[in-house]
Coordinates of C-alpha atoms in Angstrom, one line a residue:
R1 CA -0.1 2.0 3.9
E2 CA 0.4 -1.8 4.1
T3 CA -0.5 -1.7 7.8
L4 CA -3.6 0.3 7.1
D5 CA -4.6 -2.0 4.3
A6 CA -4.2 -5.1 6.4
S7 CA -6.2 -3.6 9.3
I8 CA -9.1 -2.6 7.0
R9 CA -9.1 -6.0 5.4
K10 CA -9.1 -7.7 8.8
A11 CA -12.0 -5.6 10.0
A12 CA -14.1 -6.2 6.9
D13 CA -13.5 -10.0 7.2
F14 CA -14.6 -9.9 10.8
L15 CA -17.9 -8.1 9.8
L16 CA -18.5 -10.5 6.9
K17 CA -18.0 -13.5 9.2
E18 CA -20.2 -12.3 12.0
Q19 CA -23.1 -10.9 10.1
N20 CA -26.5 -12.3 11.2
R21 CA -28.6 -14.2 8.6
D22 CA -31.1 -11.3 8.4
G23 CA -28.3 -8.9 7.4
S24 CA -27.9 -7.2 10.8
W25 CA -25.0 -7.2 13.3
G26 CA -25.2 -7.8 17.0
N27 CA -27.6 -9.4 19.4
H28 CA -28.9 -9.3 23.0
T29 CA -27.5 -12.6 24.2
R30 CA -24.5 -11.7 26.4
T31 CA -25.1 -10.1 29.8
K32 CA -23.0 -9.1 32.7
G33 CA -23.7 -8.1 36.3
L34 CA -24.3 -4.5 35.4
N35 CA -26.2 -3.6 32.2
V36 CA -27.4 -0.3 30.9
L37 CA -31.1 0.2 30.9
C38 CA -32.4 -1.3 27.7
P39 CA -36.1 -2.4 28.0
Y40 CA -37.1 -5.3 25.8
P41 CA -38.0 -5.5 22.9
E42 CA -37.6 -1.9 21.6
G43 CA -34.2 -1.3 23.3
P44 CA -32.5 -4.3 21.7
R45 CA -34.1 -3.5 18.3
S46 CA -32.7 0.1 18.4
F47 CA -29.3 -1.1 19.5
R48 CA -29.1 -3.7 16.8
T49 CA -30.3 -1.2 14.2
A50 CA -27.8 1.4 15.3
S51 CA -25.0 -1.1 15.3
T52 CA -25.9 -2.4 11.8
S53 CA -26.1 1.2 10.5
L54 CA -22.6 1.9 11.8
C55 CA -21.2 -1.3 10.2
V56 CA -22.8 -0.2 6.9
I57 CA -21.2 3.3 7.2
G58 CA -17.8 1.8 8.0
L59 CA -17.9 -0.6 5.0
L60 CA -19.3 2.0 2.6
T61 CA -16.5 4.4 3.5
S62 CA -13.7 1.8 3.3
P63 CA -11.6 1.2 0.2
L64 CA -13.1 -2.3 0.1
K65 CA -16.7 -1.2 -0.7
E66 CA -16.4 -2.5 -4.3
D67 CA -15.2 -5.9 -3.1
P68 CA -17.9 -8.4 -4.3
A69 CA -18.3 -10.0 -0.8
V70 CA -18.5 -6.6 0.8
K71 CA -21.1 -5.5 -1.7
A72 CA -23.2 -8.6 -1.0
S73 CA -23.0 -8.0 2.7
L74 CA -24.0 -4.3 2.3
D75 CA -27.0 -5.3 0.2
K76 CA -28.3 -7.6 3.0
A77 CA -27.7 -5.0 5.6
L78 CA -29.5 -2.3 3.7
Q79 CA -32.5 -4.6 3.2
Y80 CA -32.5 -5.1 7.0
L81 CA -32.5 -1.4 7.6
L82 CA -35.2 -0.7 5.1
T83 CA -37.4 -3.3 6.8
T84 CA -36.6 -2.4 10.4
L85 CA -36.2 1.4 10.5
P86 CA -39.9 2.2 9.8
T87 CA -41.0 0.1 12.7
L88 CA -38.8 1.3 15.5
K89 CA -40.7 2.6 18.5
R90 CA -40.0 4.4 21.7
G91 CA -40.6 1.4 23.9
D92 CA -41.4 2.6 27.4
T93 CA -41.7 5.7 29.6
R94 CA -38.1 5.7 30.8
T95 CA -36.1 5.7 27.5
V96 CA -35.9 7.1 24.0
L97 CA -33.3 4.7 22.8
G98 CA -34.8 4.7 19.3
V99 CA -33.0 8.0 18.7
W100 CA -29.7 6.1 18.2
G101 CA -31.3 3.7 15.7
H102 CA -33.1 6.5 13.7
A103 CA -30.0 8.8 13.7
Y104 CA -27.4 6.3 12.5
G105 CA -29.9 4.6 10.3
L106 CA -30.6 7.9 8.6
S107 CA -26.9 8.4 8.0
A108 CA -26.4 4.9 6.7
L109 CA -29.3 5.3 4.2
S110 CA -28.0 8.7 3.1
R111 CA -24.5 7.5 2.5
A112 CA -25.7 4.4 0.6
A113 CA -27.5 6.7 -1.8
R114 CA -24.6 8.9 -2.6
N115 CA -23.4 7.1 -5.7
L116 CA -26.7 5.8 -7.0
P117 CA -28.3 7.3 -10.1
A118 CA -31.1 9.8 -9.4
D119 CA -33.6 7.5 -11.1
A120 CA -32.5 4.3 -9.4
P121 CA -35.4 2.4 -7.7
L122 CA -33.2 1.6 -4.7
R123 CA -32.5 5.3 -4.2
E124 CA -36.1 6.2 -4.1
E125 CA -36.7 3.5 -1.6
L126 CA -33.8 4.8 0.5
K127 CA -35.2 8.3 0.3
K128 CA -38.7 7.1 1.4
V129 CA -37.4 5.4 4.5
A130 CA -35.0 8.3 5.2
S131 CA -37.9 10.7 5.2
L132 CA -39.6 8.6 7.9
Q133 CA -36.5 8.8 10.0
V134 CA -36.4 12.6 9.8
K135 CA -40.0 12.8 10.9
A136 CA -39.3 10.3 13.8
L137 CA -36.3 12.3 15.0
D138 CA -38.4 15.5 14.8
Q139 CA -41.0 13.9 17.1
M140 CA -38.3 12.6 19.5
A141 CA -36.7 16.0 20.1
D142 CA -36.8 17.0 23.7
V143 CA -39.1 19.9 24.8
Q144 CA -35.9 21.7 26.0
G145 CA -34.2 21.3 22.6
G146 CA -31.8 18.7 21.4
W147 CA -32.1 14.9 22.0
G148 CA -31.5 12.5 24.9
Y149 CA -32.1 8.8 25.3
Y150 CA -33.4 8.7 28.9
T151 CA -36.5 10.5 30.2
F152 CA -37.3 9.1 33.7
E153 CA -39.3 12.2 34.6
T154 CA -42.6 11.5 32.9
F155 CA -44.2 10.2 29.8
S156 CA -45.4 12.6 27.1
K157 CA -45.8 12.7 23.4
R158 CA -42.6 14.8 23.1
P159 CA -39.9 13.6 25.5
I160 CA -39.2 15.6 28.7
G161 CA -35.9 14.2 29.8
E162 CA -32.2 15.0 29.6
P163 CA -30.9 16.2 26.3
T164 CA -27.2 15.3 25.9
S165 CA -24.6 17.3 23.9
F166 CA -23.3 14.3 22.1
L167 CA -26.6 12.8 21.0
T168 CA -27.8 16.3 19.9
A169 CA -24.7 16.6 17.7
T170 CA -25.3 13.0 16.4
V171 CA -28.8 13.9 15.2
L172 CA -27.9 17.3 13.7
L173 CA -25.1 15.6 11.7
A174 CA -27.6 12.9 10.5
Y175 CA -29.9 15.6 9.4
K176 CA -27.1 17.1 7.3
D177 CA -26.4 13.7 5.7
A178 CA -30.1 13.4 4.7
E179 CA -30.1 17.0 3.3
Q180 CA -27.0 16.4 1.2
A181 CA -28.1 13.0 -0.1
F182 CA -31.9 13.5 -0.7
G183 CA -32.6 17.2 -0.1
L184 CA -34.7 16.2 3.0
K185 CA -35.0 19.0 5.6
A186 CA -35.9 18.6 9.2
E187 CA -38.4 21.0 10.8
P188 CA -36.6 24.3 11.1
R189 CA -37.9 25.0 14.6
I190 CA -36.5 21.7 15.8
V191 CA -33.1 22.4 14.3
K192 CA -33.0 25.9 15.6
R193 CA -33.7 24.8 19.2
A194 CA -31.3 21.9 18.9
V195 CA -28.4 24.1 17.8
A196 CA -29.3 26.6 20.6
C197 CA -29.2 23.7 23.1
L198 CA -25.9 22.5 21.9
E199 CA -24.4 26.0 22.1
K200 CA -25.8 26.3 25.6
L201 CA -24.0 23.1 26.6
R202 CA -20.6 24.5 25.4
T203 CA -18.5 26.1 28.1
P204 CA -16.3 29.2 27.7
A205 CA -13.3 26.9 27.8
G206 CA -14.5 25.1 24.7
S207 CA -15.6 21.8 26.3
Y208 CA -19.1 20.4 26.3
V209 CA -21.0 19.4 29.4
Y210 CA -22.5 15.9 29.3
S211 CA -26.1 16.9 29.4
L212 CA -28.5 19.8 30.2
S213 CA -28.5 19.3 34.0
H214 CA -24.7 19.3 34.0
S215 CA -24.8 23.0 32.9
F216 CA -25.1 23.8 36.6
Y217 CA -21.9 21.8 37.3
P218 CA -19.4 22.7 34.6
G219 CA -16.5 22.1 37.0
R220 CA -17.2 18.4 37.4
P221 CA -14.4 16.3 35.8
I222 CA -16.7 14.9 33.2
N223 CA -17.5 18.4 31.9
R224 CA -13.9 19.6 31.7
H225 CA -11.6 19.1 28.8
T226 CA -10.4 15.7 30.0
G227 CA -14.0 14.4 30.3
S228 CA -15.2 16.1 27.1
L229 CA -12.5 14.9 24.8
A230 CA -14.7 12.5 22.9
R231 CA -17.7 14.8 22.7
T232 CA -15.9 18.0 21.5
P233 CA -15.1 17.0 17.9
A234 CA -18.7 15.9 17.2
C235 CA -20.2 19.0 18.8
D236 CA -17.8 21.4 17.2
Y237 CA -18.4 19.8 13.8
A238 CA -22.1 20.0 14.2
I239 CA -22.1 23.7 15.1
R240 CA -19.6 24.4 12.3
L241 CA -22.1 22.9 9.8
W242 CA -25.2 24.6 11.1
E243 CA -23.9 27.9 12.4
P244 CA -20.3 28.3 11.0
E245 CA -19.8 31.7 12.5
D246 CA -20.2 30.3 16.0
I247 CA -17.2 28.0 16.0
S248 CA -13.9 29.0 14.4
L249 CA -11.7 26.6 12.5
R250 CA -9.0 27.3 15.2
Q251 CA -11.4 26.1 17.9
L252 CA -12.2 22.9 15.9
V253 CA -8.5 22.2 15.5
D254 CA -7.8 22.9 19.2
G255 CA -10.5 20.2 20.1
L256 CA -8.7 17.7 17.8
D257 CA -5.3 18.5 19.3
R258 CA -6.6 18.0 22.8
L259 CA -7.9 14.6 21.8
W260 CA -4.5 13.5 20.4
S261 CA -2.5 14.9 23.3
R262 CA -4.8 13.8 26.1
R263 CA -6.1 10.5 24.7
G264 CA -4.7 8.7 27.7
W265 CA -7.8 9.8 29.7
L266 CA -9.9 7.9 27.2
T267 CA -7.8 4.9 26.8
M268 CA -7.8 4.2 30.5
A269 CA -11.6 3.9 30.3
L270 CA -11.5 1.3 27.5
H271 CA -13.1 -2.1 28.3
K272 CA -14.2 -1.1 31.8
P273 CA -17.7 -2.4 32.5
T274 CA -19.0 0.2 34.9
P275 CA -20.2 3.5 33.3
H276 CA -18.0 6.4 34.2
E277 CA -15.7 4.5 36.5
S278 CA -12.5 5.8 35.0
F279 CA -10.6 9.0 35.6
A280 CA -12.5 12.3 34.8
Q281 CA -15.6 10.1 34.8
N282 CA -14.9 8.9 31.3
S283 CA -16.6 5.7 30.0
G284 CA -15.3 3.2 27.6
Y285 CA -18.1 3.9 25.2
F286 CA -16.7 7.5 24.7
F287 CA -13.6 6.4 22.8
Y288 CA -14.6 5.3 19.3
Y289 CA -17.5 7.8 19.3
G290 CA -14.9 10.5 19.5
Y291 CA -12.6 9.1 16.8
Y292 CA -15.5 8.5 14.5
Y293 CA -16.4 12.2 14.5
S294 CA -12.8 13.2 14.4
G295 CA -12.7 11.4 11.1
M296 CA -15.4 13.7 9.8
C297 CA -13.5 16.8 11.0
L298 CA -10.7 16.0 8.6
D299 CA -12.7 17.5 5.8
M300 CA -12.7 20.9 7.4
L301 CA -8.9 21.2 8.0
A302 CA -6.5 23.2 5.9
P303 CA -4.6 21.2 3.4
N304 CA -1.3 21.6 5.2
Q305 CA -2.9 20.2 8.4
V306 CA -4.8 17.2 7.1
K307 CA -2.0 14.5 6.9
R308 CA -0.8 15.2 10.5
H309 CA -4.2 14.8 12.0
A310 CA -5.1 11.8 9.8
S311 CA -1.8 10.1 10.8
L312 CA -2.5 10.7 14.5
L313 CA -6.0 9.3 14.2
A314 CA -4.9 6.2 12.3
D315 CA -2.1 5.4 14.8
D316 CA -4.5 5.5 17.7
I317 CA -7.0 3.2 16.0
L318 CA -4.5 0.7 14.6
T319 CA -3.0 0.0 17.9
R320 CA -6.3 -1.0 19.5
Q321 CA -7.6 -3.5 17.0
G322 CA -8.3 -7.0 18.4
T323 CA -6.8 -10.2 17.1
D324 CA -10.2 -11.1 15.5
G325 CA -10.2 -7.8 13.6
A326 CA -12.8 -6.1 15.8
W327 CA -12.6 -2.9 17.9
W328 CA -14.7 -2.6 21.1
D329 CA -14.9 -0.1 23.9
Y330 CA -17.4 -1.2 26.5
P331 CA -19.3 -4.4 27.2
L332 CA -22.8 -3.8 25.9
Y333 CA -24.7 -7.1 25.5
N334 CA -23.4 -8.3 22.2
Y335 CA -23.4 -5.0 20.3
H336 CA -20.0 -3.5 21.3
K337 CA -17.8 -5.3 18.8
F338 CA -20.0 -4.3 16.0
Y339 CA -20.7 -0.7 16.6
G340 CA -17.1 -0.4 17.8
T341 CA -15.8 -1.8 14.6
G342 CA -18.2 0.3 12.5
Y343 CA -17.0 3.5 14.3
A344 CA -13.3 2.5 14.0
L345 CA -13.5 1.3 10.4
Y346 CA -15.1 4.6 9.3
A347 CA -12.4 6.7 11.2
L348 CA -9.6 4.5 9.8
S349 CA -11.0 4.7 6.3
R350 CA -11.2 8.5 6.5
A351 CA -7.6 8.6 7.4
W352 CA -6.8 6.3 4.5
D353 CA -8.6 8.6 2.2
K354 CA -6.6 11.6 3.3
L355 CA -3.3 9.8 3.3
Y356 CA -3.6 7.7 0.2
G357 CA -6.9 8.1 -1.6
Q358 CA -9.4 10.7 -2.6
P359 CA -11.8 12.7 -0.4
E360 CA -14.8 10.8 0.7
P361 CA -17.3 12.7 -1.6
S362 CA -15.6 11.0 -4.6
P363 CA -15.5 7.3 -3.3
S364 CA -15.6 5.8 -6.8
S365 CA -12.0 6.9 -7.3
I366 CA -10.7 5.0 -4.4
S367 CA -8.9 1.8 -5.5
T368 CA -10.1 -1.5 -4.2
L369 CA -7.8 -3.4 -2.0
S370 CA -6.9 -6.9 -3.1
R371 CA -7.6 -9.8 -0.7
P372 CA -4.3 -11.3 0.5

C-alpha cells in the first residue's frame, strides 16, 4: 500500500505542476520526424481536450481527490472543459479526431457530477455540456456503424471512413457514463448499429480486429490475440454493458488473463516512435489504453477474483512510472505524458480501491492520502 500511495501522490504532483494556466494539460509544441495526422487547429484542440479529460478522470478516481490542491486543479480543468467542449469541430475532410475529445470529455463531465447534489448549479451546467457531447458523438458515428478518427475517402455530413473497434468501445462506454450520471441517452439507432459493428469486429477466438477493413484479414498479427491485447478488455466490457448475453464473464476474464500473461508484446512497443513498428504490429499507444479499461473490468469480476487481477494491474503500472511521476507510451507532440498519466492514474486508483478502499461508486468513503 505504501508503494501505491507514493506512486499516486507522485503522479498527482506531476499533474499539478504541469497544468496549463487555462486549466488544460498538454500542448502541440514538441515534434519529431514522424507525426500522426493532426491538422491544425482542430486536431490539437481535440487532443488537448481529450488529454485534459483523462487527467480529470484520473484525479477524480484517485484517493487524493479531496486534497485541496487537487480540488483546485480539478475546478480549473472542469472550467476549461465546459468552455472548450461545446466548440470542438471536425476540422477537415481527412479526420474525425474530435471523437476522442467528445468521448473522454463526456466521461469526465459525467464522473465529475457523480457526487454533486441534484440541485447543484454546477451539476446542471455539466449536464448541459454533456448533452451537447452526446449529440456531437451521434452525428460523428460512421455510416457503417461505430466510430473512427480518419476518413480519407470523402467528406460527408456523417463520416464515411474506417470505424475502429477500440474507438467504438470508447464511445459506447462514454454513453453509459452519461446515462448513469445524468440520465442522458444516445440515439437508439446509433447505439444499436455501434454494438453490431463491435460484435462484427470480434473474431471467433475472442480477439478484436483493429478496424472494419481488417475484418477481411483476421489472421494478421495485429488482429490476433497478441495484437488485440489492449483492445480486448475495452470491447468486452462495452458489449457486456450493452448486450450482456453476448459476452460471458468467463470471456471477459480470459481477456484480462491474456493481458497479464502476454503483456510483453505490449511493453516491447512502449516508447517506440513509429506506429505499429513493434512485434504483432503493436503500437506504444496501445499500452495504457488497455490498462485503463482493465481497471473498469474489475467491477465485473467475482469477489474471489478481484484482488488477484487488481494486484497484477497495479504491478504492471507501478514499474513503468517515470522519475518525474508521469507515465507515457508513445511520443505524441506534447500530449503523451498527460493522457498517459491520466490513463495510468485511473487504472492504479481502481486497483487501490479494490485492494484497500471502497468500490468507485462510493468515492466519498475513500480516505485522503496525506502529503509526505
